[in-house]
PDB file of C-alpha atoms in Angstrom:
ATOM      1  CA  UNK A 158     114.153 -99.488 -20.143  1.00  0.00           C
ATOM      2  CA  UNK A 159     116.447 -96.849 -19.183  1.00  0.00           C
ATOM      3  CA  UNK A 160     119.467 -95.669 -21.347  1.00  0.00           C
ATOM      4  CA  UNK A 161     122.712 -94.663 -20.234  1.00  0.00           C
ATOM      5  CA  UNK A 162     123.949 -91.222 -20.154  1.00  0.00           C
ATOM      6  CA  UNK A 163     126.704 -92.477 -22.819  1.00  0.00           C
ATOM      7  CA  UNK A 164     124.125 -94.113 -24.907  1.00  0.00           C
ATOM      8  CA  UNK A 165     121.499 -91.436 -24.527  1.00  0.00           C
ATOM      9  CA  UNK A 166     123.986 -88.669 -25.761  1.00  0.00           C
ATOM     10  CA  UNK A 167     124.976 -90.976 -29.121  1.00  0.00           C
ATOM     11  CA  UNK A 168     121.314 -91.310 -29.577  1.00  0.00           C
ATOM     12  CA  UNK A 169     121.370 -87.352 -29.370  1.00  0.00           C
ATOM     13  CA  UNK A 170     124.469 -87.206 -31.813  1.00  0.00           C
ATOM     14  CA  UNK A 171     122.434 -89.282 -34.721  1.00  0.00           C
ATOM     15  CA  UNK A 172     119.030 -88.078 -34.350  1.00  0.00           C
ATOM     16  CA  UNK A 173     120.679 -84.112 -34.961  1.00  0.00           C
ATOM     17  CA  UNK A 174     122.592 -85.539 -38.171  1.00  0.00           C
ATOM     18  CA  UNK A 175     119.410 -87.149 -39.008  1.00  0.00           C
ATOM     19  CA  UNK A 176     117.336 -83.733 -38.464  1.00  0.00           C
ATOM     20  CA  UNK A 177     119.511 -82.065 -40.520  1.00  0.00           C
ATOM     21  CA  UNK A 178     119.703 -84.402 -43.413  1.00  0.00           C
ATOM     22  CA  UNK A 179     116.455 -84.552 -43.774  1.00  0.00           C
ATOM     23  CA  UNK A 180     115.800 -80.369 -43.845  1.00  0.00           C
ATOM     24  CA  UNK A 181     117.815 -79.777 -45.945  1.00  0.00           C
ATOM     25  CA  UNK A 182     117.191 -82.701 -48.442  1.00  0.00           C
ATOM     26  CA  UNK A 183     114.198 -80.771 -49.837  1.00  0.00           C
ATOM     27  CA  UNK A 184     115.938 -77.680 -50.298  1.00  0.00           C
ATOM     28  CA  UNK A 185     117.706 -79.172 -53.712  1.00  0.00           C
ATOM     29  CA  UNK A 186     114.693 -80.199 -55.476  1.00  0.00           C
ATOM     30  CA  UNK A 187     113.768 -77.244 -57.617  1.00  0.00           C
ATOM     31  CA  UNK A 188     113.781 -76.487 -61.573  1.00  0.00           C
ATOM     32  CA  UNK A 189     117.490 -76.382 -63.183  1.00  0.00           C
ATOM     33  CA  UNK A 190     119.193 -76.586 -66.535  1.00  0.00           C
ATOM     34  CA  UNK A 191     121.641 -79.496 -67.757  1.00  0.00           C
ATOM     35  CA  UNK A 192     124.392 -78.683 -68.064  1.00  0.00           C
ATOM     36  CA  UNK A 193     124.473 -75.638 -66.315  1.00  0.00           C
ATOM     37  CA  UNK A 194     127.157 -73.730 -68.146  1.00  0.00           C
ATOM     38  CA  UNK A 195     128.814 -74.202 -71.721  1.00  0.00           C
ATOM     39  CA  UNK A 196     131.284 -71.827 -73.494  1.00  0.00           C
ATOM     40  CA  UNK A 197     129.855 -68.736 -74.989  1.00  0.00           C
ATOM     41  CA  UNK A 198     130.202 -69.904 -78.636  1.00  0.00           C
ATOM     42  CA  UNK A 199     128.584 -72.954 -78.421  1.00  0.00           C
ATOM     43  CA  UNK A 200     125.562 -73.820 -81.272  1.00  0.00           C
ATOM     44  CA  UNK A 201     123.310 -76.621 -81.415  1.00  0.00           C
ATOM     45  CA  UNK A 202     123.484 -77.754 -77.632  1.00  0.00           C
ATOM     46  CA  UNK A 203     121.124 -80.332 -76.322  1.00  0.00           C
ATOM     47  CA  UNK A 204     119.895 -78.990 -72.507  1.00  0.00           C
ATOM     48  CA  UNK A 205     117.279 -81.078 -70.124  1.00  0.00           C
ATOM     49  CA  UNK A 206     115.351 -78.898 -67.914  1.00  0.00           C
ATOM     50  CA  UNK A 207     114.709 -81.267 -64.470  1.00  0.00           C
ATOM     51  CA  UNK A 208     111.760 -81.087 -62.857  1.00  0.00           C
ATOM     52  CA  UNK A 209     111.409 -82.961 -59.570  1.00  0.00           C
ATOM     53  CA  UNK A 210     107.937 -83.347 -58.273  1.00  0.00           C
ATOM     54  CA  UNK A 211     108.078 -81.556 -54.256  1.00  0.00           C
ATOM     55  CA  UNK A 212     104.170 -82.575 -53.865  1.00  0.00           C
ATOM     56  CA  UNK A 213     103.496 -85.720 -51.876  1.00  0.00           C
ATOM     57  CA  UNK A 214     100.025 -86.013 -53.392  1.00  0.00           C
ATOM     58  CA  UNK A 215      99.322 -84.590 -56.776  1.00  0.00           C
ATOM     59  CA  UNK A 216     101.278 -85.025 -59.799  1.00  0.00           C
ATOM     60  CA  UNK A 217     103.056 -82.261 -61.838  1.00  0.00           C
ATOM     61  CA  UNK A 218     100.727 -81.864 -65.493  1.00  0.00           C
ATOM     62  CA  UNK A 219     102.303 -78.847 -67.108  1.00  0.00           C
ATOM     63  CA  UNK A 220     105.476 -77.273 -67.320  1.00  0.00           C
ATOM     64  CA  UNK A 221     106.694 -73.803 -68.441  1.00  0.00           C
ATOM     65  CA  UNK A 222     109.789 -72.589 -69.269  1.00  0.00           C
ATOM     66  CA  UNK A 223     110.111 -68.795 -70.210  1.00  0.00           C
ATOM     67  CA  UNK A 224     113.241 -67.485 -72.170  1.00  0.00           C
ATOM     68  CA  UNK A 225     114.434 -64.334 -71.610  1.00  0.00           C
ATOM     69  CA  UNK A 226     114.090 -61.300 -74.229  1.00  0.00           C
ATOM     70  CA  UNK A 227     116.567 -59.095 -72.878  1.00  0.00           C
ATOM     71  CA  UNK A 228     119.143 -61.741 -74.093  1.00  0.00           C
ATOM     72  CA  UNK A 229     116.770 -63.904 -77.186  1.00  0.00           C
ATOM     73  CA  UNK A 230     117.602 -67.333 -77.920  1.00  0.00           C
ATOM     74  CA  UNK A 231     116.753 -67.129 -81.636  1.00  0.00           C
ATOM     75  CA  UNK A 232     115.545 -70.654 -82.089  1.00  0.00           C
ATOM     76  CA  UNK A 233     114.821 -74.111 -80.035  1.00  0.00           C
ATOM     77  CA  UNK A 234     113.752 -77.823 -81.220  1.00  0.00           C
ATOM     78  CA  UNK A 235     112.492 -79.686 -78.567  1.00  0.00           C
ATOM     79  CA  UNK A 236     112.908 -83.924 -78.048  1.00  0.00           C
ATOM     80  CA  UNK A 237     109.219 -85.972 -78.264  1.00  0.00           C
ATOM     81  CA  UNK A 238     108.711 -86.619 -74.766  1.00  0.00           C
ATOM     82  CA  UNK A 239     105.722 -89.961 -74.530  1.00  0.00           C
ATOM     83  CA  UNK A 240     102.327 -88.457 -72.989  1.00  0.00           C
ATOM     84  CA  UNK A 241     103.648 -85.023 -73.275  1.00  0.00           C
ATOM     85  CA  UNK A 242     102.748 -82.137 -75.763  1.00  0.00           C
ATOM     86  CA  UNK A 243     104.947 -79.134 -76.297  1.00  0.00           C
ATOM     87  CA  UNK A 244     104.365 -75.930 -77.747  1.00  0.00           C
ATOM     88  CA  UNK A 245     106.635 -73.247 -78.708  1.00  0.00           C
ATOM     89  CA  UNK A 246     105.561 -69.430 -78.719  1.00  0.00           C
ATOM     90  CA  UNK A 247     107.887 -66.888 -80.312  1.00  0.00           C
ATOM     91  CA  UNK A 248     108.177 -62.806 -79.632  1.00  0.00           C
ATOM     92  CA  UNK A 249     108.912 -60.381 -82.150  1.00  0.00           C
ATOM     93  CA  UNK A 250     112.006 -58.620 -80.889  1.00  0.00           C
ATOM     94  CA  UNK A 251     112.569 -55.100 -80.757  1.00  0.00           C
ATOM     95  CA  UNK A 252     115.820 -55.223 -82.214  1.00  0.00           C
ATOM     96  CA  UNK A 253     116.624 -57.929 -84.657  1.00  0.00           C
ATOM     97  CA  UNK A 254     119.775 -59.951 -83.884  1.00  0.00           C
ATOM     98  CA  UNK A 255     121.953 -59.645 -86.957  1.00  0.00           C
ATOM     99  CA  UNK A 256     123.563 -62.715 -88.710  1.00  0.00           C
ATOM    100  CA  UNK A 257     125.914 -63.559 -91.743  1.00  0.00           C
ATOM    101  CA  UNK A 258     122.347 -65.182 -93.349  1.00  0.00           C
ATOM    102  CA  UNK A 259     120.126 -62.307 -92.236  1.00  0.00           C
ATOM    103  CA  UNK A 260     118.273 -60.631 -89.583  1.00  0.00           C
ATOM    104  CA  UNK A 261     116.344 -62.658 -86.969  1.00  0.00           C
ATOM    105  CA  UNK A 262     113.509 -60.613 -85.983  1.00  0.00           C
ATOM    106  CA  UNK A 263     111.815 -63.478 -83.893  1.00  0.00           C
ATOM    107  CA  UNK A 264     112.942 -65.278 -80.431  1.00  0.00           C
ATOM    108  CA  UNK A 265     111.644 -68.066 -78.125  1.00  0.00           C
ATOM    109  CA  UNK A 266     109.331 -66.363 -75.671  1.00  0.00           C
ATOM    110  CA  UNK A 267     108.436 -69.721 -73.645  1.00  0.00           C
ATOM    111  CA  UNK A 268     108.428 -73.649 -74.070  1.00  0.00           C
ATOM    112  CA  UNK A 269     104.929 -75.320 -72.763  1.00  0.00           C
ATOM    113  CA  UNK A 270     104.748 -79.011 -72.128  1.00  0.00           C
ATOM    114  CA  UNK A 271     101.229 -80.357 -71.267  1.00  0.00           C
ATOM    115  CA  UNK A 272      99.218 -83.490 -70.940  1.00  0.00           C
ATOM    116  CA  UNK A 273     101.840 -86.175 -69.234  1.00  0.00           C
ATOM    117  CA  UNK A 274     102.119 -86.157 -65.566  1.00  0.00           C
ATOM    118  CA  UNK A 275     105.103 -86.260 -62.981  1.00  0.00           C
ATOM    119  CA  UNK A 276     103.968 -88.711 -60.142  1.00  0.00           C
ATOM    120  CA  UNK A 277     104.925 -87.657 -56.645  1.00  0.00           C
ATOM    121  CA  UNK A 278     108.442 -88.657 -55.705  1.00  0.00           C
ATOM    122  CA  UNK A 279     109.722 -88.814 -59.649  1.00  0.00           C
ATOM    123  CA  UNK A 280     111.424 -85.623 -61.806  1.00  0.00           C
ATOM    124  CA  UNK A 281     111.302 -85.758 -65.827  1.00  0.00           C
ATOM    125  CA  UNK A 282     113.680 -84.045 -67.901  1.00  0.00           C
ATOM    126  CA  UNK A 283     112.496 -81.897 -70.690  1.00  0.00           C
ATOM    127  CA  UNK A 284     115.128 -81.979 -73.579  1.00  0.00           C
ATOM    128  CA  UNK A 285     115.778 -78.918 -75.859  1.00  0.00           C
ATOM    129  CA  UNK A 286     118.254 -78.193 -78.136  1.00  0.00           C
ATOM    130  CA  UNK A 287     118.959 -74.828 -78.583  1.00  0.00           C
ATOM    131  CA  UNK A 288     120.322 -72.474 -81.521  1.00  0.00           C
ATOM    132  CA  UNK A 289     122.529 -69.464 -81.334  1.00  0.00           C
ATOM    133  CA  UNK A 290     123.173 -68.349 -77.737  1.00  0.00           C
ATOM    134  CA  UNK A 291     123.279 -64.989 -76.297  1.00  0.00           C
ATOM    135  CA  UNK A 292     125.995 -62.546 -77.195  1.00  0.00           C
ATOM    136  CA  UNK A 293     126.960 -59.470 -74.066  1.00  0.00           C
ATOM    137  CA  UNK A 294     125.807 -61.700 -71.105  1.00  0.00           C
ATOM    138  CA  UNK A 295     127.494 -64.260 -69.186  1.00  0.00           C
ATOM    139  CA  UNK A 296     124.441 -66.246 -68.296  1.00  0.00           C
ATOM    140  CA  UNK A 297     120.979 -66.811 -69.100  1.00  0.00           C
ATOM    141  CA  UNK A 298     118.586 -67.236 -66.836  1.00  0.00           C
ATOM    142  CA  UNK A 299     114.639 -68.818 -67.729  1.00  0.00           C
ATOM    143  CA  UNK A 300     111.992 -68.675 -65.240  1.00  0.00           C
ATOM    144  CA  UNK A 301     109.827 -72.098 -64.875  1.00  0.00           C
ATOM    145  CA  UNK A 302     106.499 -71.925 -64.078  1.00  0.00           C
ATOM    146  CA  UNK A 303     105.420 -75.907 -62.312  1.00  0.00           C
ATOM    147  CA  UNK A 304     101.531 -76.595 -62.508  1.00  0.00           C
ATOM    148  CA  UNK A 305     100.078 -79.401 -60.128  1.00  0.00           C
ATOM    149  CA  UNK A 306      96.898 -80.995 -60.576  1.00  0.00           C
ATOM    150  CA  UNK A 307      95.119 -79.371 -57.677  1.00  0.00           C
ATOM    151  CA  UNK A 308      96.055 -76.069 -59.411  1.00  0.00           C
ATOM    152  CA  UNK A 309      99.047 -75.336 -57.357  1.00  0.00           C
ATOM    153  CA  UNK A 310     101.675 -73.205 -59.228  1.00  0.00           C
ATOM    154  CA  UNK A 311     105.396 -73.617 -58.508  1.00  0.00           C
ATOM    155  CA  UNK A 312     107.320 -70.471 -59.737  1.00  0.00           C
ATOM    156  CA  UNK A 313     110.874 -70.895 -59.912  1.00  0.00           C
ATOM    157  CA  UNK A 314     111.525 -66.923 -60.859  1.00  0.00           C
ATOM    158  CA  UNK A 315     114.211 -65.863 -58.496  1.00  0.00           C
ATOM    159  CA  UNK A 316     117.523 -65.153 -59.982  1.00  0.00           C
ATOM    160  CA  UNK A 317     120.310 -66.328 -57.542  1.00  0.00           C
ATOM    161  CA  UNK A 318     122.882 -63.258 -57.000  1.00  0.00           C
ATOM    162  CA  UNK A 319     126.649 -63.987 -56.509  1.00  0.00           C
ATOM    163  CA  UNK A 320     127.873 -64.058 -52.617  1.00  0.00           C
ATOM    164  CA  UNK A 321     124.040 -64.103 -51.704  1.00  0.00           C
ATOM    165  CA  UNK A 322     122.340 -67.169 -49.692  1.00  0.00           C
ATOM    166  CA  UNK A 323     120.078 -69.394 -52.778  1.00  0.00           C
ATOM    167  CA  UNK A 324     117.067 -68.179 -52.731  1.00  0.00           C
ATOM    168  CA  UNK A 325     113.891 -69.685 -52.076  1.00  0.00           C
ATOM    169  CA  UNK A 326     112.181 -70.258 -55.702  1.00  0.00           C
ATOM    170  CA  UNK A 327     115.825 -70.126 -57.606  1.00  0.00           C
ATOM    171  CA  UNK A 328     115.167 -70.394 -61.508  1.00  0.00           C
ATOM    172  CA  UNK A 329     117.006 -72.468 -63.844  1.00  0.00           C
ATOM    173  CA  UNK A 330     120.680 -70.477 -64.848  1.00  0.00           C
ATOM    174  CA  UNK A 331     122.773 -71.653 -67.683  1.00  0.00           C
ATOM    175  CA  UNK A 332     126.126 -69.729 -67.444  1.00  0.00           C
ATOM    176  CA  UNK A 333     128.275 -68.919 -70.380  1.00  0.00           C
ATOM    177  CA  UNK A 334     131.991 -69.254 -70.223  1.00  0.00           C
ATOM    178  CA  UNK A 335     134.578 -68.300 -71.939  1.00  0.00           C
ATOM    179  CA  UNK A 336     134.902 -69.157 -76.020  1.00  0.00           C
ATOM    180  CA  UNK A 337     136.345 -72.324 -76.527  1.00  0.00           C
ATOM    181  CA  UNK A 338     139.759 -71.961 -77.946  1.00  0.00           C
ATOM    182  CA  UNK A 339     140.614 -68.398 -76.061  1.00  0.00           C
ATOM    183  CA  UNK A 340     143.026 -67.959 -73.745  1.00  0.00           C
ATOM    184  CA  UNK A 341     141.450 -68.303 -70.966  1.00  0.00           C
ATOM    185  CA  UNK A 342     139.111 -71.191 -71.468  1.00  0.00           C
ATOM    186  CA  UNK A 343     141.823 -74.384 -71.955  1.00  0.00           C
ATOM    187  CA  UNK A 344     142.297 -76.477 -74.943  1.00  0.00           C
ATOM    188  CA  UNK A 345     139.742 -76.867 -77.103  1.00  0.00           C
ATOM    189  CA  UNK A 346     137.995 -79.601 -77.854  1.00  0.00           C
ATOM    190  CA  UNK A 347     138.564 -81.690 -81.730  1.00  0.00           C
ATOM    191  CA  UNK A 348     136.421 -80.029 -84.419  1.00  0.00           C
ATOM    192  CA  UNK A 349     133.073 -82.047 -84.789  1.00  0.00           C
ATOM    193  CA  UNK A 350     132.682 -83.011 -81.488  1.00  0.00           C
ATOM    194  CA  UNK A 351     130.934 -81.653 -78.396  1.00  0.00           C
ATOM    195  CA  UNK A 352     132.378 -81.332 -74.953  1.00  0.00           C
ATOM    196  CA  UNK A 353     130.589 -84.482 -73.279  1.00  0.00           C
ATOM    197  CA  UNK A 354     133.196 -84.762 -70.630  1.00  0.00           C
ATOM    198  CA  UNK A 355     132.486 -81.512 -69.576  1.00  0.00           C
ATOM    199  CA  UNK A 356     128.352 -81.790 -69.875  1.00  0.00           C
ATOM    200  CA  UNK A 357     128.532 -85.088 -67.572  1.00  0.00           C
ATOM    201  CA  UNK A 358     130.723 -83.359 -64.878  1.00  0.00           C
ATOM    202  CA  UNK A 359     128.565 -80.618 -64.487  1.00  0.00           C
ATOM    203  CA  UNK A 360     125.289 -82.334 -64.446  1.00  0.00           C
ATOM    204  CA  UNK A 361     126.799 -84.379 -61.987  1.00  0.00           C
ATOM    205  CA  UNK A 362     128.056 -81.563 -60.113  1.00  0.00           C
ATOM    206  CA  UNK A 363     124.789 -79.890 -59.886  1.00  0.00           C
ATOM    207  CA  UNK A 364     122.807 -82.989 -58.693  1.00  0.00           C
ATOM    208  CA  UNK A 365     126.063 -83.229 -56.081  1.00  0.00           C
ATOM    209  CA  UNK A 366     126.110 -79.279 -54.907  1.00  0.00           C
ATOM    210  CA  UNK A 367     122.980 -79.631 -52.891  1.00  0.00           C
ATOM    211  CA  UNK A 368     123.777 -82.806 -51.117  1.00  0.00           C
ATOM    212  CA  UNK A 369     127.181 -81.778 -50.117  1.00  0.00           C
ATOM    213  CA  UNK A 370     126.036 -78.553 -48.109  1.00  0.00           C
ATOM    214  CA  UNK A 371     123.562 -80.897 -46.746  1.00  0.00           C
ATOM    215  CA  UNK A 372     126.150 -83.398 -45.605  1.00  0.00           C
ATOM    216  CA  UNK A 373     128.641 -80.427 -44.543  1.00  0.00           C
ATOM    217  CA  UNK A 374     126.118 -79.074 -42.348  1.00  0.00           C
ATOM    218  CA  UNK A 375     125.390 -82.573 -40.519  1.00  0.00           C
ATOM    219  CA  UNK A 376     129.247 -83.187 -40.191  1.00  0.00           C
ATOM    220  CA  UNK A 377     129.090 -79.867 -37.920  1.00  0.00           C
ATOM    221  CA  UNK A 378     126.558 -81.077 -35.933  1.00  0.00           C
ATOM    222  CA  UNK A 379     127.466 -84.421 -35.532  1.00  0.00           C
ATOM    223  CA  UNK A 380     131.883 -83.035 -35.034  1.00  0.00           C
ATOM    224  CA  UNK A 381     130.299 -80.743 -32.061  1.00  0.00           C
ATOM    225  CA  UNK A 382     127.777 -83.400 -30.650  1.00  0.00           C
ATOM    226  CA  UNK A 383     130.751 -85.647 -30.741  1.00  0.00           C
ATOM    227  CA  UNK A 384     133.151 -83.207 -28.911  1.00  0.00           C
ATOM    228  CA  UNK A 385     130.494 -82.678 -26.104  1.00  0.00           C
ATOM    229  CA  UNK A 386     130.411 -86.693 -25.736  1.00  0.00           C
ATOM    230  CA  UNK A 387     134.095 -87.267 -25.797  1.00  0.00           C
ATOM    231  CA  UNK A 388     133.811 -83.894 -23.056  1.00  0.00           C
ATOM    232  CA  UNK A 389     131.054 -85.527 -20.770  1.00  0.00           C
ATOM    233  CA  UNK A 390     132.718 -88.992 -20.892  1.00  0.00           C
ATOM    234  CA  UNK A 391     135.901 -87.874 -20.388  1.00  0.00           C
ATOM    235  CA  UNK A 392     135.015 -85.870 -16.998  1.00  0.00           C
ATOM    236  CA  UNK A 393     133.014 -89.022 -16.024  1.00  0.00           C
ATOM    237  CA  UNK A 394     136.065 -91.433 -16.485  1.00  0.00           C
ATOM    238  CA  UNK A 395     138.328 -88.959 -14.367  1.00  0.00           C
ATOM    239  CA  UNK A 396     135.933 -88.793 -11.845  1.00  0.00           C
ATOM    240  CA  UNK A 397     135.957 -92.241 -11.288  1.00  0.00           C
ATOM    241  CA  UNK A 398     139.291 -92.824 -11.417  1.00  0.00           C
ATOM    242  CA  UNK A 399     139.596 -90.260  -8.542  1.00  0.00           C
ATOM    243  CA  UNK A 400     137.342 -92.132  -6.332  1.00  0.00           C
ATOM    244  CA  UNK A 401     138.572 -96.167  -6.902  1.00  0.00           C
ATOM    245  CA  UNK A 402     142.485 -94.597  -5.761  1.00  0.00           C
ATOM    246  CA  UNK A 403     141.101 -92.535  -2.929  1.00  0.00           C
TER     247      UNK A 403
END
């Protein structure tokens, strides 16, 4: 059966939404950090590192995160996670980080979680909470290393740059805002309580980032497939008018 000019063009006009959906749906499923930023004085915050499983076949079995060492995160407990076992290696530091209780000499060199699985289609998050952060840096940015159980390594190690495209293998970046309490980061938040409203609207933002480009993409393609139907069909219904008065 044979489709109309009008209906094959709106077939057109879905099937290019539909394309793009669906290429650039993969593109937000790599390694990140929950939330993604917190003030710059903040102790004792709980971060999940998601890890979404890209493979169709073979299930993630060991995840790495590395911590940097040009900015050391002193110290890091990390949440039981069922069927998972976690390990935490340290570095000694070439210059220790001085504190009101001491020196630190030692920092978190990497996180290792092995022996659970991430079945295709499925992400876990990996929870940490994490000590004193960084001081003279306004982010920190790990590298994740994803292991598959054919032996296929994932290596989200690119650092995104400001004003550049995301790059391929981004790696997880926690930024670090201002202070709480300074002039320039709002009204602080009651002593003895953490900034929850805050952590829940960025995770959500993150998870939303992703799918918004994708869906401001398609509403190009579908706004300038649309204008070329509205075009075509509006030439057609002239030209038929033209002919019933002549």
């Amino acid at each position: 059966m044979s489709l109309s000019p009008k209906k094959r063009l709106a077939a057109a006009c879905a099937l290019g939404a539909a394309v793009v959906l669906g290429a650039a749906a993969p593109a937000s499923a790599h390694v990140i950090v929950q939330p993604s930023s917190v003030p710059k004085d903040a102790t004792d915050q709980t971060f999940a590192f998601r890890v979404p499983n890209e493979d169709d076949k073979n299930s993630t079995v060991k995840v790495e995160i590395d911590f940097p060492t040009d900015h050391p995160i002193p110290s890091v407990k990390v949440a039981p996670l069922p069927g998972w076992t976690d390990a935490i290696q340290t570095t000694k530091l070439a210059t220790p980080i001085h504190t009101d209780d001491g020196d630190i000499t030692d920092a978190v060199s990497q996180v290792v979680w092995t022996g659970g699985q991430i079945t295709p289609g499925h992400f876990q998050d990996f929870t940490v909470d994490l000590g004193a952060l960084p001081d003279g840096t306004d982010k920190v940015v790990f590298k994740a290393l994803q292991t598959y159980g054919d032996g296929t390594v994932a290596r989200w190690i690119e650092e995104p740059q400001a004003g550049q495209p995301e790059p391929k293998n981004p790696a997880p970046v926690l930024k670090l805002t201002a202070p709480a309490g300074s002039s320039d980061a709002g009204a602080p938040a009651p002593a003895g309580t953490k900034d929850t409203a805050n952590t829940t609207s960025t995770a959500k933002a993150d998870g939303s980032d992703s799918t918004a480009r994708a869906l401001g993409i398609a509403g190009i393609v579908v706004g300038v497939v649309g204008a070329a139907v509205g075009a075509v069909l509006g030439r057609r219904g002239r030209g038929t008018g033209t002919g019933a008065s002549a």
